Short mmCIF file of C-alpha atoms in Angstrom, two decimals:
data_model
loop_
_atom_site.label_atom_id
_atom_site.label_comp_id
_atom_site.label_asym_id
_atom_site.label_seq_id
_atom_site.Cartn_x
_atom_site.Cartn_y
_atom_site.Cartn_z
CA MET A 1355 2.44 28.72 17.16
CA PHE A 1356 5.08 26.98 15.03
CA ARG A 1357 5.04 23.90 17.25
CA LYS A 1358 1.25 23.65 17.01
CA LEU A 1359 1.19 24.07 13.23
CA TYR A 1360 4.04 21.61 12.68
CA LYS A 1361 2.35 19.02 14.91
CA GLN A 1362 -0.97 19.46 13.12
CA ALA A 1363 0.77 19.22 9.75
CA ASN A 1364 2.44 15.97 10.74
CA GLU A 1365 -0.91 14.51 11.78
CA SER A 1366 -1.83 14.63 8.08
CA VAL A 1367 1.21 12.54 7.19
CA THR A 1368 0.14 8.93 7.16
CA ASP A 1369 -0.05 6.00 4.78
CA GLN A 1370 -2.76 3.51 5.66
CA ALA A 1371 -1.93 1.23 2.71
CA LEU A 1372 1.69 0.89 3.80
CA LYS A 1373 0.62 0.38 7.39
CA ASN A 1374 -1.70 -2.45 6.37
CA LYS A 1375 1.09 -3.98 4.32
CA VAL A 1376 3.48 -3.91 7.27
CA LEU A 1377 0.82 -5.32 9.58
CA SER A 1378 -0.02 -8.05 7.11
CA CYS A 1379 3.65 -9.02 6.71
CA GLN A 1380 4.24 -9.28 10.44
CA ARG A 1381 1.12 -11.43 10.86
CA LYS A 1382 2.37 -13.87 8.28
CA LYS A 1383 5.87 -13.63 9.72
CA VAL A 1384 7.08 -13.06 6.21
CA SER A 1385 10.82 -12.75 5.98
CA PHE A 1386 11.46 -11.70 2.42
CA LYS A 1387 15.12 -10.93 2.68
CA PRO A 1388 16.34 -14.26 4.05
CA PHE A 1389 14.13 -15.99 1.51
CA TYR A 1390 15.58 -14.06 -1.41
CA ALA A 1391 19.13 -14.47 -0.11
CA THR A 1392 18.68 -18.22 0.22
CA ALA A 1393 17.03 -18.46 -3.17
CA LEU A 1394 19.82 -16.44 -4.78
CA VAL A 1395 22.56 -18.60 -3.30
CA ALA A 1396 20.69 -21.75 -4.30
CA PHE A 1397 20.25 -20.46 -7.83
CA ALA A 1398 23.92 -19.44 -8.10
CA VAL A 1399 25.03 -22.92 -7.05
CA PHE A 1400 22.52 -24.48 -9.42
CA ALA A 1401 23.75 -22.26 -12.28
CA LEU A 1402 27.38 -23.08 -11.56
CA VAL A 1403 26.74 -26.81 -11.40
CA LEU A 1404 24.80 -26.82 -14.66
CA ASN A 1405 27.06 -24.22 -16.31
CA ILE A 1406 24.14 -21.94 -17.09
CA ASN A 1407 24.98 -18.53 -18.44
CA VAL A 1408 23.02 -16.39 -16.03
CA PHE A 1409 24.06 -13.19 -17.72
CA LYS A 1410 22.04 -13.57 -20.89
CA PRO A 1411 18.94 -11.37 -21.05
CA SER A 1412 16.06 -12.67 -19.01
CA GLN A 1413 12.94 -13.79 -20.82
CA ASN A 1414 10.21 -12.07 -18.92
CA THR A 1415 7.01 -10.41 -20.07
CA ASP A 1416 8.71 -7.19 -21.06
CA ILE A 1417 8.08 -6.47 -24.70
CA GLU A 1418 11.72 -5.88 -25.52
CA THR A 1419 12.87 -9.13 -23.98
CA ALA A 1420 9.91 -10.98 -25.40
CA SER A 1421 11.04 -9.85 -28.81
CA TYR A 1422 14.52 -11.05 -27.93
CA SER A 1423 13.04 -14.44 -27.21
CA ALA A 1424 11.13 -14.35 -30.46
CA ARG A 1425 14.24 -13.38 -32.39
CA ARG A 1426 16.10 -16.37 -31.07
CA MET A 1427 13.42 -18.83 -32.01
CA MET A 1428 12.11 -17.41 -35.28
CA PRO A 1429 13.45 -18.89 -38.52
CA VAL A 1430 14.86 -16.08 -40.64
CA GLN A 1431 13.06 -16.97 -43.83
CA GLU A 1432 9.39 -16.62 -43.10
CA SER A 1433 6.38 -15.28 -44.84
CA ALA A 1434 4.98 -12.00 -43.64
CA GLU A 1435 1.84 -13.85 -42.58
CA ASN A 1436 3.72 -16.28 -40.36
CA LEU A 1437 5.80 -13.46 -39.02
CA ILE A 1438 2.71 -11.54 -38.01
CA GLN A 1439 1.09 -14.62 -36.53
CA TYR A 1440 4.22 -15.21 -34.52
CA THR A 1441 4.20 -11.63 -33.33
CA GLY A 1442 0.80 -12.36 -31.83
CA VAL A 1443 -0.55 -9.82 -29.43
CA LEU A 1444 2.63 -7.82 -29.03
CA PRO A 1445 2.19 -4.19 -30.07
CA TYR A 1446 5.85 -4.16 -31.03
CA ALA A 1447 8.27 -6.92 -31.90
CA ASP A 1448 11.72 -7.20 -33.36
CA ILE A 1449 12.28 -10.46 -35.17
CA ASP A 1450 15.71 -10.88 -36.73
CA GLY A 1451 15.98 -7.15 -37.29
CA ILE A 1452 12.51 -6.86 -38.75
CA GLU A 1453 10.56 -4.49 -36.60
CA ILE A 1454 6.85 -4.97 -36.55
CA ILE A 1455 4.37 -2.53 -35.12
CA ARG A 1456 0.74 -3.45 -34.73
CA LEU A 1457 -1.94 -0.80 -34.92
CA ASP A 1458 -5.33 -2.19 -33.96
CA ILE A 1459 -8.28 -0.97 -35.92
CA SER A 1460 -11.93 -1.82 -35.79
CA ASP A 1461 -13.63 -5.08 -36.76
CA GLY A 1462 -10.70 -7.28 -35.84
CA ILE A 1463 -8.48 -5.75 -38.49
CA SER A 1464 -4.95 -4.67 -37.69
CA VAL A 1465 -2.42 -2.73 -39.66
CA TYR A 1466 1.09 -4.09 -39.32
CA LEU A 1467 4.00 -1.85 -40.15
CA LEU A 1468 7.10 -3.82 -41.02
CA SER A 1469 10.63 -2.62 -41.13
CA GLY A 1470 14.01 -4.27 -41.59
CA GLN A 1471 17.68 -3.69 -42.04
CA THR A 1472 19.15 -6.97 -43.20
CA GLU A 1473 19.07 -8.64 -46.59
CA ASN A 1474 16.74 -11.27 -45.26
CA SER A 1475 14.40 -8.64 -43.94
CA ALA A 1476 14.56 -6.84 -47.23
CA GLU A 1477 13.41 -10.02 -48.92
CA LEU A 1478 10.62 -10.33 -46.45
CA ILE A 1479 9.60 -6.75 -46.96
CA LYS A 1480 9.48 -7.45 -50.68
CA LYS A 1481 7.14 -10.33 -50.03
CA ALA A 1482 5.00 -8.09 -47.91
CA GLU A 1483 5.03 -5.46 -50.61
CA LEU A 1484 3.86 -8.01 -53.14
CA THR A 1485 1.06 -8.92 -50.79
CA MET A 1486 0.30 -5.30 -50.23
CA LYS A 1487 -0.09 -4.58 -53.90
CA ASN A 1488 -3.02 -6.92 -54.00
CA ILE A 1489 -4.85 -5.15 -51.22
CA ASP A 1490 -7.79 -3.05 -52.24
CA LEU A 1491 -6.96 0.17 -50.42
CA THR A 1492 -10.54 1.27 -50.21
CA VAL A 1493 -11.87 -1.89 -48.56
CA PRO A 1494 -12.21 -2.40 -45.67
CA GLU A 1495 -12.81 1.12 -44.44
CA PHE A 1496 -11.30 1.73 -41.07
CA GLU A 1497 -10.16 4.45 -38.75
CA ILE A 1498 -7.59 4.45 -36.02
CA ASN A 1499 -7.18 6.84 -33.19
CA HIS A 1500 -3.58 7.93 -32.94
CA ASN A 1501 -2.31 10.77 -30.78
CA ASN A 1502 -5.88 11.95 -30.28
CA THR A 1503 -6.31 12.23 -34.02
CA THR A 1504 -8.66 9.98 -35.90
CA LEU A 1505 -7.05 8.78 -39.08
CA LYS A 1506 -8.86 7.10 -41.92
CA ALA A 1507 -7.43 4.31 -44.01
CA SER A 1508 -6.44 6.63 -46.79
CA ASP A 1509 -4.74 8.98 -44.34
CA ILE A 1510 -2.73 6.15 -42.90
CA LEU A 1511 -1.71 4.77 -46.24
CA ASN A 1512 -0.75 8.17 -47.58
CA ASN A 1513 0.99 9.40 -44.46
CA LEU A 1514 2.57 6.40 -42.84
CA SER A 1515 5.56 8.41 -41.76
CA THR A 1516 3.25 10.71 -39.79
CA VAL A 1517 1.55 7.79 -38.09
CA VAL A 1518 4.80 6.41 -36.79
CA THR A 1519 6.49 9.68 -35.96
CA ASP A 1520 6.68 8.83 -32.29
CA MET A 1521 7.86 5.27 -32.82
CA PRO A 1522 11.61 5.65 -32.58
CA HIS A 1523 12.34 1.95 -33.00
CA ILE A 1524 11.17 1.91 -36.56
CA LEU A 1525 12.45 5.34 -37.42
CA LYS A 1526 15.98 4.95 -36.12
CA TYR A 1527 16.93 2.82 -39.08
CA ASP A 1528 15.74 5.50 -41.45
CA ILE A 1529 14.62 3.02 -44.06
CA PRO A 1530 11.36 2.68 -45.91
CA PHE A 1531 8.82 0.49 -44.28
CA THR A 1532 5.68 -1.12 -45.46
CA TYR A 1533 2.44 -2.34 -44.04
CA VAL A 1534 -0.03 -5.16 -44.32
CA LEU A 1535 -3.66 -5.36 -43.31
CA TYR A 1536 -4.35 -8.36 -41.18
CA ASP A 1537 -7.61 -10.01 -40.25
CA ASN A 1538 -7.34 -11.19 -36.65
CA GLU A 1539 -10.33 -13.51 -36.95
CA THR A 1540 -9.19 -15.49 -39.99
CA LYS A 1541 -5.54 -15.04 -39.00
CA SER A 1542 -4.56 -14.03 -42.49
CA ILE A 1543 -3.38 -11.07 -44.48
CA ILE A 1544 -6.20 -9.33 -46.27
CA GLU A 1545 -5.56 -9.58 -49.98
CA MET B 285 7.06 -6.48 28.72
CA LEU B 286 5.70 -5.70 25.32
CA THR B 287 5.69 -8.51 22.84
CA ASN B 288 2.72 -7.67 20.70
CA ASN B 289 4.15 -6.64 17.33
CA ALA B 290 0.83 -5.57 15.85
CA TYR B 291 0.23 -3.25 18.78
CA ALA B 292 3.59 -1.56 18.29
CA ILE B 293 3.10 -1.20 14.53
CA GLU B 294 -0.40 0.24 15.03
CA LYS B 295 0.82 2.71 17.62
CA TYR B 296 4.17 3.79 16.22
CA PHE B 297 3.78 3.42 12.45
CA ASP B 298 2.95 7.08 11.91
CA MET B 299 5.73 8.22 14.22
CA VAL B 300 8.29 6.20 12.26
CA LEU B 301 6.91 7.33 8.90
CA ARG B 302 6.95 11.00 9.90
CA LEU B 303 10.47 10.83 11.25
CA ALA B 304 11.65 8.92 8.18
CA LEU B 305 10.11 11.61 5.98
CA ALA B 306 11.77 14.33 8.01
CA ARG B 307 15.10 12.52 7.70
CA THR B 308 15.01 11.55 4.02
CA GLY B 309 12.75 14.25 2.59
CA ASP B 310 11.48 11.71 0.11
CA LYS B 311 8.31 9.64 0.41
CA HIS B 312 9.68 6.62 -1.44
CA HIS B 313 12.81 6.49 0.68
CA ALA B 314 10.69 7.00 3.77
CA ASP B 315 8.53 4.01 2.78
CA ASP B 316 11.67 1.90 2.45
CA VAL B 317 12.93 3.06 5.82
CA VAL B 318 9.59 2.30 7.51
CA GLN B 319 9.56 -1.22 6.11
CA GLU B 320 13.17 -1.78 7.12
CA VAL B 321 12.53 -0.53 10.65
CA PHE B 322 9.52 -2.79 11.21
CA TYR B 323 11.24 -5.66 9.46
CA ARG B 324 14.07 -5.40 12.01
CA PHE B 325 11.53 -4.99 14.79
CA VAL B 326 9.56 -8.13 13.87
CA LYS B 327 12.65 -10.16 13.00
CA LYS B 328 14.42 -9.59 16.30
CA GLU B 329 11.35 -10.20 18.44
CA ARG B 330 12.82 -8.07 21.21
CA ASN B 331 11.26 -7.68 24.59
CA PHE B 332 11.14 -4.06 25.59
CA GLU B 333 11.15 -3.01 29.20
CA SER B 334 8.77 -0.15 28.78
CA GLU B 335 6.83 1.95 26.32
CA GLU B 336 9.62 4.55 26.37
CA HIS B 337 12.22 1.90 25.64
CA LEU B 338 10.27 0.70 22.61
CA LYS B 339 9.71 4.22 21.33
CA ALA B 340 13.37 5.18 21.76
CA TRP B 341 14.47 1.99 19.96
CA LEU B 342 12.17 2.70 17.02
CA ILE B 343 13.37 6.30 16.77
CA LYS B 344 17.02 5.23 16.93
CA VAL B 345 16.59 2.54 14.28
CA THR B 346 14.64 4.95 12.05
CA ILE B 347 17.48 7.46 12.28
CA ASN B 348 20.07 4.78 11.49
CA CYS B 349 18.09 3.32 8.60
CA SER B 350 17.59 6.80 7.16
CA LYS B 351 21.36 7.31 7.31
CA ASN B 352 21.89 4.07 5.41
CA VAL B 353 19.69 5.31 2.57
CA PHE B 354 22.17 8.07 1.87
CA LEU B 355 25.27 5.92 2.22
CA ASN B 356 24.53 4.54 -1.22
CA ASP B 357 25.79 6.88 -3.96
CA PHE B 358 22.74 6.06 -6.03
CA PHE B 359 20.49 7.73 -3.47
CA LYS B 360 22.64 10.79 -2.94
CA ASN B 361 21.08 12.52 -5.92
CA THR B 362 17.48 12.74 -4.78
CA LEU B 363 14.70 15.08 -5.64
CA PRO B 364 13.17 17.19 -2.88
CA LEU B 365 9.79 16.17 -1.51
CA THR B 366 7.19 17.28 -3.99
CA GLU B 367 3.86 18.52 -2.76
CA GLU B 368 2.16 15.15 -2.59
CA ILE B 369 0.71 15.51 0.93
CA THR B 370 -2.46 17.52 1.21
CA PHE B 371 -3.18 19.69 4.21
CA GLU B 372 -6.53 21.08 5.25
CA ASN B 373 -4.98 24.25 6.61
CA PRO B 374 -2.67 26.06 4.12
CA GLU B 375 -0.53 27.33 6.99
CA GLU B 376 0.19 23.76 8.08
CA GLY B 377 1.32 22.92 4.55
CA GLU B 378 3.51 26.00 4.45
CA VAL B 379 5.14 25.11 7.76
CA TYR B 380 5.62 21.47 6.78
CA TYR B 381 7.18 22.10 3.39
CA THR B 382 9.36 24.88 4.79
CA VAL B 383 10.76 22.44 7.33
CA MET B 384 11.21 19.90 4.54
CA SER B 385 13.19 22.44 2.55
CA LEU B 386 15.85 22.64 5.29
CA PRO B 387 19.00 20.50 5.15
CA ALA B 388 18.49 17.00 6.57
CA LYS B 389 20.35 17.59 9.85
CA TYR B 390 18.20 20.61 10.67
CA ARG B 391 14.98 18.83 9.68
CA THR B 392 15.81 16.04 12.09
CA VAL B 393 16.41 18.21 15.15
CA ILE B 394 13.37 20.34 14.37
CA HIS B 395 11.20 17.22 14.06
CA LEU B 396 12.45 15.60 17.25
CA PHE B 397 12.26 18.82 19.23
CA TYR B 398 8.95 20.22 18.01
CA TYR B 399 6.99 17.12 17.05
CA GLU B 400 8.30 14.45 19.41
CA ASP B 401 8.80 17.02 22.21
CA MET B 402 12.15 15.49 23.03
CA PRO B 403 14.56 17.34 25.30
CA ILE B 404 17.88 18.39 23.80
CA LYS B 405 19.74 15.87 25.94
CA ASP B 406 17.76 12.96 24.48
CA ILE B 407 18.18 14.29 20.95
CA SER B 408 21.93 14.49 21.44
CA ASN B 409 22.00 10.89 22.68
CA LEU B 410 19.95 9.64 19.75
CA LEU B 411 22.00 11.49 17.14
CA ASN B 412 25.35 10.89 18.87
CA LEU B 413 25.97 14.62 18.97
CA LYS B 414 27.04 16.98 21.75
CA GLU B 415 24.24 18.91 23.39
CA SER B 416 25.87 22.15 22.27
CA THR B 417 25.84 20.92 18.67
CA VAL B 418 22.14 20.11 18.87
CA LYS B 419 21.47 23.53 20.35
CA SER B 420 23.37 25.30 17.60
CA GLN B 421 21.64 23.21 14.94
CA LEU B 422 18.28 24.10 16.45
CA HIS B 423 19.26 27.75 16.54
CA ARG B 424 20.35 27.76 12.89
CA ALA B 425 17.25 25.87 11.85
CA ARG B 426 15.03 28.38 13.62
CA GLU B 427 16.84 31.26 11.93
CA MET B 428 16.31 29.65 8.53
CA LEU B 429 12.65 29.04 9.30
CA LYS B 430 12.15 32.64 10.42
CA GLU B 431 13.54 33.85 7.12
CA LYS B 432 11.32 31.57 5.09
CA LEU B 433 8.09 31.67 7.05
CA LYS B 434 5.61 34.47 7.52
CA GLU B 435 6.40 36.82 10.37
CA ASP B 436 3.19 35.95 12.23
CA ILE B 437 4.31 32.36 12.83
CA GLU B 438 6.24 32.55 16.03
CA ILE B 439 9.05 30.02 16.47
CA VAL B 440 10.04 29.43 20.08
#
């Protein structure tokens, strides 16, 4: 009885996708490991010859490392507008200590929350605040869906701390942050 | 002389996967083991004398590769197999996961004895254990299974 049940149970254990992958690899005679080993040795020699520091963070598509790349290249003194343009499509970026979070809203409008911890960032925040003061808070009307809750513009502006509650990057510095409304079509801050 | 790799993979893939699962108790590790086994198989391009020779080689390599998984400290802390395999008959699922809940050495002998129908002598050769050790492991495994399983599932 046990033997029969255990055999039947094992008949259900299969993985067609993995099987196809293995079959496909053997057809192509793919030898990944020797390839990677050769490539690694070649790269190590190349790095040694050219004295490349291979231990610095890689610049891949990961958001954190992308922001690292941005931080290295971004001039410290920049307008909020340029900063946002540089941030591009990233939902989160850290540029010279200024953390930027993009919340997409309707009609090509985004809300950018900016934070900072250095003097330079403080200056930049001030610039953003000056820009912000000129924004008519009632226009444009927008809503965003955050944590399954639809928030209107006024809600967001009055309760920014609630909106970013689950964004530890910006909260860990425990400093005030500000926001700008940004028109993605005209690539400019809405004033 | 068997030289057709695709034939061997088609025929023995499930056997290797099931044994790897029984050995590691973890689907992700089992996937790694399966790929390693067939990687070695394709890479070496061995000529096997018979079907039995090929099957025994695959089982042996699967057992060795499964051992290697746990040589690495990183893999020593693993989670038990979660219920990610669905069974049509609930009793089959109960039997399968009860076997999976046993310690690795008992899972292996149970799998080879009850699923692969291997005699104790062959199991002892594959695992490099004495026949008496395999017998006692089988006995202990059966006792554990009897405790955990319903009384109406007879274990012989």
